[in-house]
Amino acid sequence: MIVTQQAIAIFAAAGEENINPLIPAPFEIFWSLIPLAVVFFVFFRYVMPKLGAVLDERAALIEGGISKAEKAQAEAAAALEEYTAQLTEARAEAARIREDARAEAAQILAETRVKAGHEADRIVETANKQIEAERQQAIVSLRSDVGALATELASKIVGESLADDARQQRVIDAFLTDLEANVKAEG
Amino acid sequence: MIRIATESGDGFHAPSISDFYPDALFGDGTFYEFNRILLVRVIATIGLLAIMGFVAKRATVVPSRGQSIVELILGYLRENVVYGVLGEEVGKRYDKLLITIFFAIFAFNITGTIPGLNIASTGLIGVTLVLAVLIWVVYLTSGIIKHGFVGYWKYSLFPSGAALAVKPLIALVDLAQIVLIRPATLALRLTINMIVGHLLLALTYSATQYFWVDAASNFNIAYGFITFFGIFFMTALEVFVAVLQAFIFVMLSAVYINMAVSEDH
């Protein structure tokens, strides 16, 4: 509004001074065309392409930088993931090995225990057999010795040779039976 | 304020429109007549080309401070004005033209606030008219290339959806718009703004001169302070207007081009 009012005032004043600011003088057109032509020429041929090229170059550089950074970040993330996976795998592996070792140890222990038990049994059995054999041998040996001694003693006492083997054997058996009965009675 | 200026009589030099029409420096009466205003315009041209040439020559991928400012302006104009109005695809064909016009108008405007130059050469209608005609030619040819000669006028003057009765009226109004009103308003708006801006700014100078020197009295010196601070206020305003009017010219040019080349009316 202010501008319009003032414009009216200007034109009123201009009319008094015989100047019409709406009609350009030919020389002013001439001196418009030349500076504008120069400005357009320099801007179109030099200033705008140069600045545009720099801007494009910068944009490309920034885009390149960003994509490079993104790539690096992706690589880092992938590496981290890989390491994490490897670490997890290694931990699992270690746990498995430990578990295996424990199981193996337990198995070995159990096997050893069983084997030792068998061995002990076998030793005990062998010893028993040996004792039994030796006892048998001792019984046999004792029986023959005691028989011989008793027979000799009895022959001397009775004066009668108990040459007859059958009778001799009978006498010895009877003696021994008595002896055993005595031992049992005393025991 | 104008009335105050014209009423003041003795010793007071009121700024007037004749400031824009000084005596010739050389070539009086010829087509190359040259005066102070045109000298200011040539200086503005040289200054603009020197600054922009320097920036462009020194332009690097990592920008200096000056380059950053120029790039900021360029980027703003391109993204918000040219691409904002025309879209990126179409805008790419016009961005150099419109951005160059912005810088040219700004350079011619800003001289109004530069001490020693003190006049905006866009206050003369010739240069704004040349630019308006340039935009006029650009949007007409763009529209004709896009839609064909007949197609363009049919598309521009007879928008679909209008009632039959108002069609002739709309066609008439649109014709006047396209061939006369748009370029005329483009040129006039800029020139009148610059003339008014000059008169207001010059008034603060001359009134201060009058109050403090020519008619110094206790009362007038106090008044002088008002006009003195008015100098700073008006200078700031004129810097703003210099940018704003260049911006408006380019923005409207983009809108007019868009009206000529867009698909829908």
CSV table of C-alpha atoms in Angstrom, one decimal:
chain,number,residue,atom,x,y,z
A,1,MET,CA,0.0,0.0,0.0
A,2,ILE,CA,2.7,2.5,1.0
A,3,VAL,CA,4.6,1.6,-2.1
A,4,THR,CA,1.6,2.2,-4.3
A,5,GLN,CA,0.8,5.6,-2.8
A,6,GLN,CA,4.4,6.6,-3.1
A,7,ALA,CA,4.5,5.4,-6.7
A,8,ILE,CA,1.5,7.7,-7.4
A,9,ALA,CA,3.3,10.6,-5.8
A,10,ILE,CA,6.5,9.8,-7.8
A,11,PHE,CA,4.6,9.8,-11.0
A,12,ALA,CA,2.8,13.0,-10.2
A,13,ALA,CA,6.1,14.6,-9.5
A,14,ALA,CA,7.6,13.1,-12.6
A,15,GLY,CA,4.8,14.5,-14.7
A,16,GLU,CA,5.6,18.0,-13.4
A,17,GLU,CA,9.3,17.5,-14.3
A,18,ASN,CA,8.4,16.1,-17.7
A,19,ILE,CA,10.0,12.7,-17.1
A,20,ASN,CA,8.2,9.4,-17.6
A,21,PRO,CA,9.9,6.7,-15.7
A,22,LEU,CA,7.9,4.1,-17.5
A,23,ILE,CA,9.3,4.9,-21.0
A,24,PRO,CA,12.9,3.7,-21.3
A,25,ALA,CA,15.3,5.9,-23.2
A,26,PRO,CA,16.9,4.2,-26.1
A,27,PHE,CA,20.4,4.7,-24.8
A,28,GLU,CA,19.3,3.1,-21.5
A,29,ILE,CA,18.2,0.0,-23.4
A,30,PHE,CA,21.6,0.0,-25.1
A,31,TRP,CA,23.3,0.3,-21.7
A,32,SER,CA,21.1,-2.5,-20.3
A,33,LEU,CA,21.8,-4.9,-23.1
A,34,ILE,CA,25.6,-4.6,-22.9
A,35,PRO,CA,26.1,-5.2,-19.2
A,36,LEU,CA,23.5,-7.9,-19.1
A,37,ALA,CA,25.0,-9.6,-22.2
A,38,VAL,CA,28.4,-9.6,-20.5
A,39,VAL,CA,27.0,-10.9,-17.2
A,40,PHE,CA,25.1,-13.7,-19.0
A,41,PHE,CA,28.1,-14.6,-21.1
A,42,VAL,CA,30.4,-14.8,-18.1
A,43,PHE,CA,27.9,-16.6,-15.9
A,44,PHE,CA,26.9,-19.1,-18.6
A,45,ARG,CA,30.3,-19.8,-19.9
A,46,TYR,CA,32.4,-19.7,-16.8
A,47,VAL,CA,30.9,-19.0,-13.4
A,48,MET,CA,27.9,-21.4,-13.3
A,49,PRO,CA,29.7,-24.4,-15.0
A,50,LYS,CA,32.7,-24.0,-12.8
A,51,LEU,CA,30.7,-23.8,-9.5
A,52,GLY,CA,28.4,-26.6,-10.7
A,53,ALA,CA,31.4,-28.8,-11.5
A,54,VAL,CA,32.9,-28.1,-8.0
A,55,LEU,CA,29.5,-28.8,-6.4
A,56,ASP,CA,29.1,-32.1,-8.4
A,57,GLU,CA,32.6,-33.1,-7.5
A,58,ARG,CA,32.0,-32.5,-3.8
A,59,ALA,CA,28.7,-34.3,-4.0
A,60,ALA,CA,30.4,-37.3,-5.6
A,61,LEU,CA,33.2,-37.1,-3.1
A,62,ILE,CA,30.8,-37.0,-0.2
A,63,GLU,CA,28.7,-39.8,-1.6
A,64,GLY,CA,31.8,-41.8,-2.2
A,65,GLY,CA,33.0,-41.2,1.3
A,66,ILE,CA,29.6,-42.2,2.7
A,67,SER,CA,29.4,-45.4,0.7
A,68,LYS,CA,33.0,-46.2,1.6
A,69,ALA,CA,32.2,-45.7,5.3
A,70,GLU,CA,29.1,-47.8,5.0
A,71,LYS,CA,31.1,-50.5,3.3
A,72,ALA,CA,33.7,-50.4,6.1
A,73,GLN,CA,31.0,-50.5,8.7
A,74,ALA,CA,29.4,-53.5,7.0
A,75,GLU,CA,32.7,-55.2,6.8
A,76,ALA,CA,33.4,-54.5,10.5
A,77,ALA,CA,30.0,-55.8,11.4
A,78,ALA,CA,30.5,-58.9,9.4
A,79,ALA,CA,33.9,-59.5,11.0
A,80,LEU,CA,32.4,-59.0,14.4
A,81,GLU,CA,29.7,-61.5,13.7
A,82,GLU,CA,32.2,-63.9,12.4
A,83,TYR,CA,34.4,-63.6,15.5
A,84,THR,CA,31.4,-63.9,17.7
A,85,ALA,CA,30.3,-67.0,15.9
A,86,GLN,CA,33.8,-68.4,16.1
A,87,LEU,CA,34.0,-67.6,19.7
A,88,THR,CA,30.7,-69.3,20.4
A,89,GLU,CA,31.8,-72.3,18.4
A,90,ALA,CA,35.1,-72.5,20.3
A,91,ARG,CA,33.3,-72.3,23.6
A,92,ALA,CA,31.0,-75.0,22.6
A,93,GLU,CA,33.9,-77.1,21.4
A,94,ALA,CA,35.7,-76.6,24.6
A,95,ALA,CA,32.7,-77.5,26.6
A,96,ARG,CA,32.2,-80.6,24.5
A,97,ILE,CA,35.8,-81.7,24.9
A,98,ARG,CA,35.6,-81.2,28.6
A,99,GLU,CA,32.4,-83.2,28.7
A,100,ASP,CA,33.9,-85.9,26.6
A,101,ALA,CA,37.0,-86.0,28.9
A,102,ARG,CA,34.8,-86.3,31.9
A,103,ALA,CA,32.8,-89.0,30.5
A,104,GLU,CA,35.8,-90.9,29.3
A,105,ALA,CA,37.4,-90.5,32.7
A,106,ALA,CA,34.3,-91.8,34.4
A,107,GLN,CA,34.2,-94.7,32.0
A,108,ILE,CA,37.9,-95.5,32.5
A,109,LEU,CA,37.3,-95.4,36.3
A,110,ALA,CA,34.4,-97.7,36.0
A,111,GLU,CA,36.2,-100.1,33.8
A,112,THR,CA,39.2,-100.0,36.1
A,113,ARG,CA,37.0,-100.7,39.1
A,114,VAL,CA,35.3,-103.6,37.4
A,115,LYS,CA,38.7,-105.0,36.2
A,116,ALA,CA,40.2,-104.6,39.7
A,117,GLY,CA,37.1,-106.3,41.2
A,118,HIS,CA,37.6,-109.3,38.8
A,119,GLU,CA,41.3,-109.4,39.5
A,120,ALA,CA,40.7,-109.4,43.2
A,121,ASP,CA,38.1,-112.2,42.9
A,122,ARG,CA,40.5,-114.2,40.8
A,123,ILE,CA,43.3,-113.8,43.3
A,124,VAL,CA,41.0,-114.7,46.1
A,125,GLU,CA,39.8,-117.8,44.2
A,126,THR,CA,43.3,-118.8,43.3
A,127,ALA,CA,44.4,-118.5,46.9
A,128,ASN,CA,41.4,-120.5,48.0
A,129,LYS,CA,42.2,-123.2,45.5
A,130,GLN,CA,45.8,-123.3,46.5
A,131,ILE,CA,44.9,-123.4,50.2
A,132,GLU,CA,42.4,-126.2,49.5
A,133,ALA,CA,45.1,-128.1,47.5
A,134,GLU,CA,47.6,-127.7,50.2
A,135,ARG,CA,45.1,-128.8,52.8
A,136,GLN,CA,44.3,-131.8,50.8
A,137,GLN,CA,47.9,-132.5,50.3
A,138,ALA,CA,48.6,-132.0,54.0
A,139,ILE,CA,45.6,-134.3,54.9
A,140,VAL,CA,46.9,-137.0,52.5
A,141,SER,CA,50.5,-136.6,53.7
A,142,LEU,CA,49.4,-136.5,57.4
A,143,ARG,CA,47.2,-139.4,57.0
A,144,SER,CA,49.9,-141.6,55.5
A,145,ASP,CA,52.5,-140.4,58.0
A,146,VAL,CA,50.3,-140.7,61.0
A,147,GLY,CA,49.2,-144.2,59.7
A,148,ALA,CA,52.7,-145.3,59.3
A,149,LEU,CA,53.7,-144.1,62.7
A,150,ALA,CA,50.6,-145.5,64.4
A,151,THR,CA,51.1,-148.8,62.7
A,152,GLU,CA,54.7,-149.0,63.7
A,153,LEU,CA,53.8,-148.0,67.2
A,154,ALA,CA,50.9,-150.5,67.4
A,155,SER,CA,53.1,-153.3,66.0
A,156,LYS,CA,55.6,-152.6,68.5
A,157,ILE,CA,53.0,-152.6,71.2
A,158,VAL,CA,51.0,-155.6,70.1
A,159,GLY,CA,54.0,-157.3,68.6
A,160,GLU,CA,52.1,-158.4,65.8
A,161,SER,CA,53.0,-157.2,62.4
A,162,LEU,CA,50.1,-155.7,60.8
A,163,ALA,CA,51.5,-156.7,57.5
A,164,ASP,CA,48.2,-157.2,56.1
A,165,ASP,CA,47.4,-154.0,54.2
A,166,ALA,CA,43.7,-154.4,54.4
A,167,ARG,CA,43.7,-154.9,58.1
A,168,GLN,CA,46.3,-152.2,58.6
A,169,GLN,CA,44.1,-149.7,56.7
A,170,ARG,CA,41.1,-150.6,58.8
A,171,VAL,CA,43.0,-150.1,62.0
A,172,ILE,CA,44.3,-146.7,60.9
A,173,ASP,CA,40.9,-145.5,59.8
A,174,ALA,CA,39.4,-146.6,63.1
A,175,PHE,CA,42.1,-144.7,64.9
A,176,LEU,CA,41.8,-141.6,63.0
A,177,THR,CA,38.0,-141.6,63.3
A,178,ASP,CA,38.4,-141.8,67.1
A,179,LEU,CA,41.0,-139.1,66.9
A,180,GLU,CA,38.7,-136.8,65.0
A,181,ALA,CA,35.8,-137.7,67.4
A,182,ASN,CA,38.1,-136.8,70.3
A,183,VAL,CA,39.1,-133.5,68.7
A,184,LYS,CA,35.5,-132.6,68.0
A,185,ALA,CA,34.5,-133.5,71.5
A,186,GLU,CA,37.2,-131.4,73.0
A,187,GLY,CA,36.7,-128.6,70.5
B,1,MET,CA,7.1,11.9,3.7
B,2,ILE,CA,7.0,12.9,0.1
B,3,ARG,CA,4.7,15.8,0.9
B,4,ILE,CA,7.0,17.0,3.7
B,5,ALA,CA,9.9,16.8,1.3
B,6,THR,CA,8.2,18.8,-1.4
B,7,GLU,CA,6.7,21.4,1.0
B,8,SER,CA,10.1,22.2,2.5
B,9,GLY,CA,11.4,25.1,0.7
B,10,ASP,CA,14.6,27.1,1.2
B,11,GLY,CA,17.9,25.3,1.2
B,12,PHE,CA,16.3,21.8,1.4
B,13,HIS,CA,17.2,19.6,-1.5
B,14,ALA,CA,14.3,17.2,-1.8
B,15,PRO,CA,15.2,13.9,-3.5
B,16,SER,CA,13.2,13.5,-6.7
B,17,ILE,CA,12.7,11.3,-9.6
B,18,SER,CA,15.1,13.5,-11.6
B,19,ASP,CA,17.9,11.9,-9.6
B,20,PHE,CA,17.5,9.0,-12.0
B,21,TYR,CA,17.8,11.3,-15.1
B,22,PRO,CA,21.1,13.2,-14.7
B,23,ASP,CA,22.9,15.0,-17.4
B,24,ALA,CA,24.9,13.0,-19.9
B,25,LEU,CA,28.6,12.3,-19.2
B,26,PHE,CA,29.2,11.7,-23.0
B,27,GLY,CA,27.3,10.9,-26.2
B,28,ASP,CA,24.4,13.3,-25.3
B,29,GLY,CA,21.5,12.6,-27.6
B,30,THR,CA,23.0,9.4,-29.2
B,31,PHE,CA,22.0,5.8,-28.7
B,32,TYR,CA,25.1,5.3,-26.5
B,33,GLU,CA,24.5,8.4,-24.3
B,34,PHE,CA,26.1,7.7,-20.9
B,35,ASN,CA,25.3,9.2,-17.6
B,36,ARG,CA,26.0,8.7,-13.9
B,37,ILE,CA,23.3,6.0,-13.4
B,38,LEU,CA,24.7,3.9,-16.3
B,39,LEU,CA,28.2,4.4,-14.9
B,40,VAL,CA,26.9,2.9,-11.6
B,41,ARG,CA,25.4,0.0,-13.6
B,42,VAL,CA,28.7,-0.7,-15.4
B,43,ILE,CA,30.5,-0.5,-12.1
B,44,ALA,CA,28.0,-3.0,-10.6
B,45,THR,CA,28.5,-5.3,-13.6
B,46,ILE,CA,32.3,-5.2,-13.2
B,47,GLY,CA,32.0,-5.7,-9.4
B,48,LEU,CA,29.6,-8.7,-9.8
B,49,LEU,CA,31.8,-10.3,-12.4
B,50,ALA,CA,35.0,-9.6,-10.4
B,51,ILE,CA,33.5,-11.2,-7.3
B,52,MET,CA,31.9,-14.1,-9.0
B,53,GLY,CA,34.8,-14.7,-11.3
B,54,PHE,CA,37.2,-14.7,-8.3
B,55,VAL,CA,35.0,-17.1,-6.4
B,56,ALA,CA,34.6,-19.4,-9.5
B,57,LYS,CA,38.3,-19.3,-10.2
B,58,ARG,CA,39.2,-20.1,-6.7
B,59,ALA,CA,36.4,-22.6,-6.2
B,60,THR,CA,37.6,-25.8,-4.6
B,61,VAL,CA,36.0,-28.9,-3.4
B,62,VAL,CA,36.7,-27.8,0.2
B,63,PRO,CA,35.1,-24.4,0.1
B,64,SER,CA,36.5,-21.1,1.5
B,65,ARG,CA,34.2,-18.9,3.5
B,66,GLY,CA,33.4,-16.7,0.5
B,67,GLN,CA,32.7,-19.7,-1.7
B,68,SER,CA,30.4,-21.1,0.9
B,69,ILE,CA,28.3,-18.0,1.0
B,70,VAL,CA,28.0,-18.0,-2.8
B,71,GLU,CA,27.2,-21.7,-2.8
B,72,LEU,CA,24.6,-21.2,-0.1
B,73,ILE,CA,22.8,-18.6,-2.2
B,74,LEU,CA,23.1,-20.7,-5.4
B,75,GLY,CA,21.9,-23.8,-3.6
B,76,TYR,CA,19.0,-22.0,-2.0
B,77,LEU,CA,17.9,-20.5,-5.3
B,78,ARG,CA,18.3,-23.8,-7.2
B,79,GLU,CA,16.6,-26.0,-4.6
B,80,ASN,CA,13.9,-23.7,-3.2
B,81,VAL,CA,13.1,-21.4,-6.2
B,82,VAL,CA,13.9,-23.2,-9.4
B,83,TYR,CA,13.5,-26.8,-8.5
B,84,GLY,CA,10.8,-25.9,-5.9
B,85,VAL,CA,8.6,-24.3,-8.6
B,86,LEU,CA,9.5,-26.2,-11.8
B,87,GLY,CA,10.6,-29.5,-10.4
B,88,GLU,CA,14.1,-30.8,-10.7
B,89,GLU,CA,13.8,-32.2,-14.3
B,90,VAL,CA,12.4,-29.1,-15.9
B,91,GLY,CA,14.2,-26.8,-13.5
B,92,LYS,CA,17.6,-28.0,-14.8
B,93,ARG,CA,16.9,-26.3,-18.1
B,94,TYR,CA,16.3,-22.9,-16.5
B,95,ASP,CA,18.4,-22.8,-13.4
B,96,LYS,CA,21.4,-21.0,-15.0
B,97,LEU,CA,19.1,-18.4,-16.5
B,98,LEU,CA,17.2,-17.7,-13.4
B,99,ILE,CA,20.2,-17.7,-11.0
B,100,THR,CA,22.1,-15.4,-13.4
B,101,ILE,CA,19.2,-13.0,-13.5
B,102,PHE,CA,19.0,-13.0,-9.7
B,103,PHE,CA,22.7,-12.1,-9.3
B,104,ALA,CA,22.4,-9.4,-12.0
B,105,ILE,CA,19.4,-7.8,-10.5
B,106,PHE,CA,20.9,-8.0,-7.0
B,107,ALA,CA,24.1,-6.3,-8.2
B,108,PHE,CA,22.1,-3.5,-9.9
B,109,ASN,CA,19.9,-3.0,-6.8
B,110,ILE,CA,22.5,-3.1,-4.1
B,111,THR,CA,24.4,0.0,-5.5
B,112,GLY,CA,21.5,2.0,-4.0
B,113,THR,CA,23.0,1.4,-0.6
B,114,ILE,CA,26.7,1.6,-1.4
B,115,PRO,CA,28.2,4.9,-0.4
B,116,GLY,CA,29.5,6.9,-3.3
B,117,LEU,CA,27.2,5.1,-5.8
B,118,ASN,CA,24.0,5.7,-3.9
B,119,ILE,CA,21.6,4.8,-6.7
B,120,ALA,CA,20.1,1.6,-7.9
B,121,SER,CA,20.3,1.4,-11.6
B,122,THR,CA,17.3,-0.8,-11.7
B,123,GLY,CA,15.4,2.4,-10.9
B,124,LEU,CA,15.5,2.9,-14.7
B,125,ILE,CA,12.9,0.8,-16.4
B,126,GLY,CA,15.1,-0.1,-19.4
B,127,VAL,CA,17.1,-2.9,-17.7
B,128,THR,CA,14.1,-4.4,-15.9
B,129,LEU,CA,12.1,-4.3,-19.2
B,130,VAL,CA,14.9,-6.1,-21.0
B,131,LEU,CA,14.9,-8.8,-18.3
B,132,ALA,CA,11.1,-9.0,-18.4
B,133,VAL,CA,11.1,-9.4,-22.1
B,134,LEU,CA,13.8,-12.0,-21.9
B,135,ILE,CA,11.5,-14.0,-19.4
B,136,TRP,CA,8.5,-13.3,-21.7
B,137,VAL,CA,10.4,-14.8,-24.7
B,138,VAL,CA,11.6,-17.7,-22.6
B,139,TYR,CA,8.2,-18.7,-21.3
B,140,LEU,CA,6.5,-18.2,-24.7
B,141,THR,CA,9.0,-20.3,-26.5
B,142,SER,CA,9.1,-22.9,-23.7
B,143,GLY,CA,5.3,-23.2,-23.9
B,144,ILE,CA,5.3,-23.5,-27.7
B,145,ILE,CA,8.1,-26.1,-27.7
B,146,LYS,CA,6.2,-28.1,-25.1
B,147,HIS,CA,2.7,-27.9,-26.5
B,148,GLY,CA,3.1,-26.7,-30.1
B,149,PHE,CA,2.1,-23.2,-31.3
B,150,VAL,CA,-1.7,-23.9,-31.5
B,151,GLY,CA,-1.6,-26.3,-28.6
B,152,TYR,CA,0.1,-23.7,-26.3
B,153,TRP,CA,-2.5,-21.0,-27.0
B,154,LYS,CA,-5.3,-23.4,-26.8
B,155,TYR,CA,-3.9,-24.8,-23.5
B,156,SER,CA,-3.3,-21.3,-22.1
B,157,LEU,CA,-6.4,-19.5,-23.1
B,158,PHE,CA,-9.0,-22.2,-22.9
B,159,PRO,CA,-8.6,-24.1,-19.6
B,160,SER,CA,-10.7,-27.2,-19.4
B,161,GLY,CA,-13.5,-27.2,-16.9
B,162,ALA,CA,-14.6,-23.6,-17.5
B,163,ALA,CA,-18.2,-23.0,-18.3
B,164,LEU,CA,-18.9,-22.1,-21.9
B,165,ALA,CA,-20.3,-18.7,-21.1
B,166,VAL,CA,-17.2,-17.5,-19.3
B,167,LYS,CA,-14.7,-19.0,-21.8
B,168,PRO,CA,-14.3,-15.9,-23.9
B,169,LEU,CA,-13.7,-13.8,-20.8
B,170,ILE,CA,-11.2,-16.2,-19.4
B,171,ALA,CA,-9.4,-16.3,-22.8
B,172,LEU,CA,-9.3,-12.5,-23.0
B,173,VAL,CA,-7.9,-12.2,-19.5
B,174,ASP,CA,-5.4,-14.9,-20.0
B,175,LEU,CA,-4.2,-13.4,-23.3
B,176,ALA,CA,-3.7,-10.0,-21.6
B,177,GLN,CA,-1.9,-11.8,-18.8
B,178,ILE,CA,0.4,-13.7,-21.0
B,179,VAL,CA,1.3,-11.0,-23.6
B,180,LEU,CA,1.3,-7.9,-21.5
B,181,ILE,CA,0.5,-8.0,-17.8
B,182,ARG,CA,3.1,-10.5,-16.6
B,183,PRO,CA,6.2,-8.9,-18.2
B,184,ALA,CA,4.9,-5.4,-17.4
B,185,THR,CA,4.4,-6.2,-13.8
B,186,LEU,CA,7.8,-7.9,-13.6
B,187,ALA,CA,9.5,-4.8,-14.9
B,188,LEU,CA,7.4,-2.2,-13.0
B,189,ARG,CA,7.5,-3.8,-9.6
B,190,LEU,CA,11.2,-3.8,-9.6
B,191,THR,CA,11.7,-0.4,-11.0
B,192,ILE,CA,9.1,1.3,-8.7
B,193,ASN,CA,10.5,-0.4,-5.6
B,194,MET,CA,14.0,0.9,-6.5
B,195,ILE,CA,12.8,4.4,-7.2
B,196,VAL,CA,10.8,4.6,-4.0
B,197,GLY,CA,13.7,3.1,-2.0
B,198,HIS,CA,16.1,5.6,-3.4
B,199,LEU,CA,13.7,8.5,-2.6
B,200,LEU,CA,13.2,7.3,1.0
B,201,LEU,CA,16.8,6.7,1.6
B,202,ALA,CA,17.9,10.0,0.0
B,203,LEU,CA,15.3,11.8,2.0
B,204,THR,CA,16.8,10.6,5.3
B,205,TYR,CA,20.2,11.9,4.1
B,206,SER,CA,18.9,15.2,2.9
B,207,ALA,CA,16.6,15.8,5.8
B,208,THR,CA,19.4,15.1,8.2
B,209,GLN,CA,21.6,17.5,6.3
B,210,TYR,CA,18.8,20.1,6.5
B,211,PHE,CA,18.1,19.7,10.2
B,212,TRP,CA,21.7,19.6,11.4
B,213,VAL,CA,23.4,22.0,9.0
B,214,ASP,CA,21.1,24.2,6.8
B,215,ALA,CA,18.5,25.0,9.5
B,216,ALA,CA,20.2,24.1,12.7
B,217,SER,CA,18.3,25.0,15.8
B,218,ASN,CA,17.7,23.2,19.0
B,219,PHE,CA,14.4,21.9,17.8
B,220,ASN,CA,15.7,20.8,14.4
B,221,ILE,CA,18.8,19.1,15.8
B,222,ALA,CA,16.5,16.9,17.9
B,223,TYR,CA,14.6,16.1,14.7
B,224,GLY,CA,17.8,15.5,12.9
B,225,PHE,CA,18.5,12.5,15.2
B,226,ILE,CA,15.3,10.9,14.0
B,227,THR,CA,16.3,11.2,10.4
B,228,PHE,CA,19.9,10.3,11.2
B,229,PHE,CA,18.9,7.0,12.6
B,230,GLY,CA,16.5,6.8,9.7
B,231,ILE,CA,19.5,6.5,7.5
B,232,PHE,CA,20.6,3.3,9.1
B,233,PHE,CA,17.1,1.9,9.2
B,234,MET,CA,16.4,2.7,5.6
B,235,THR,CA,19.8,1.4,4.5
B,236,ALA,CA,19.1,-1.9,6.2
B,237,LEU,CA,15.7,-1.9,4.6
B,238,GLU,CA,17.1,-1.2,1.2
B,239,VAL,CA,19.6,-4.0,1.4
B,240,PHE,CA,16.7,-6.3,2.3
B,241,VAL,CA,14.6,-4.9,-0.5
B,242,ALA,CA,17.5,-5.3,-3.0
B,243,VAL,CA,17.6,-9.1,-2.1
B,244,LEU,CA,13.9,-9.4,-1.9
B,245,GLN,CA,13.1,-7.8,-5.2
B,246,ALA,CA,15.7,-9.9,-7.0
B,247,PHE,CA,14.2,-12.9,-5.3
B,248,ILE,CA,10.7,-12.0,-6.3
B,249,PHE,CA,11.6,-11.3,-9.9
B,250,VAL,CA,13.2,-14.8,-10.2
B,251,MET,CA,10.5,-16.5,-8.2
B,252,LEU,CA,7.7,-15.0,-10.5
B,253,SER,CA,9.8,-15.8,-13.6
B,254,ALA,CA,9.9,-19.4,-12.5
B,255,VAL,CA,6.2,-19.4,-11.8
B,256,TYR,CA,5.5,-18.0,-15.3
B,257,ILE,CA,7.7,-20.5,-17.0
B,258,ASN,CA,6.0,-23.3,-15.0
B,259,MET,CA,2.6,-22.0,-16.1
B,260,ALA,CA,3.7,-22.3,-19.7
B,261,VAL,CA,5.3,-25.8,-19.5
B,262,SER,CA,3.3,-27.6,-16.9
B,263,GLU,CA,0.9,-30.4,-17.9
B,264,ASP,CA,-2.2,-29.3,-16.0
B,265,HIS,CA,-3.6,-25.8,-16.0
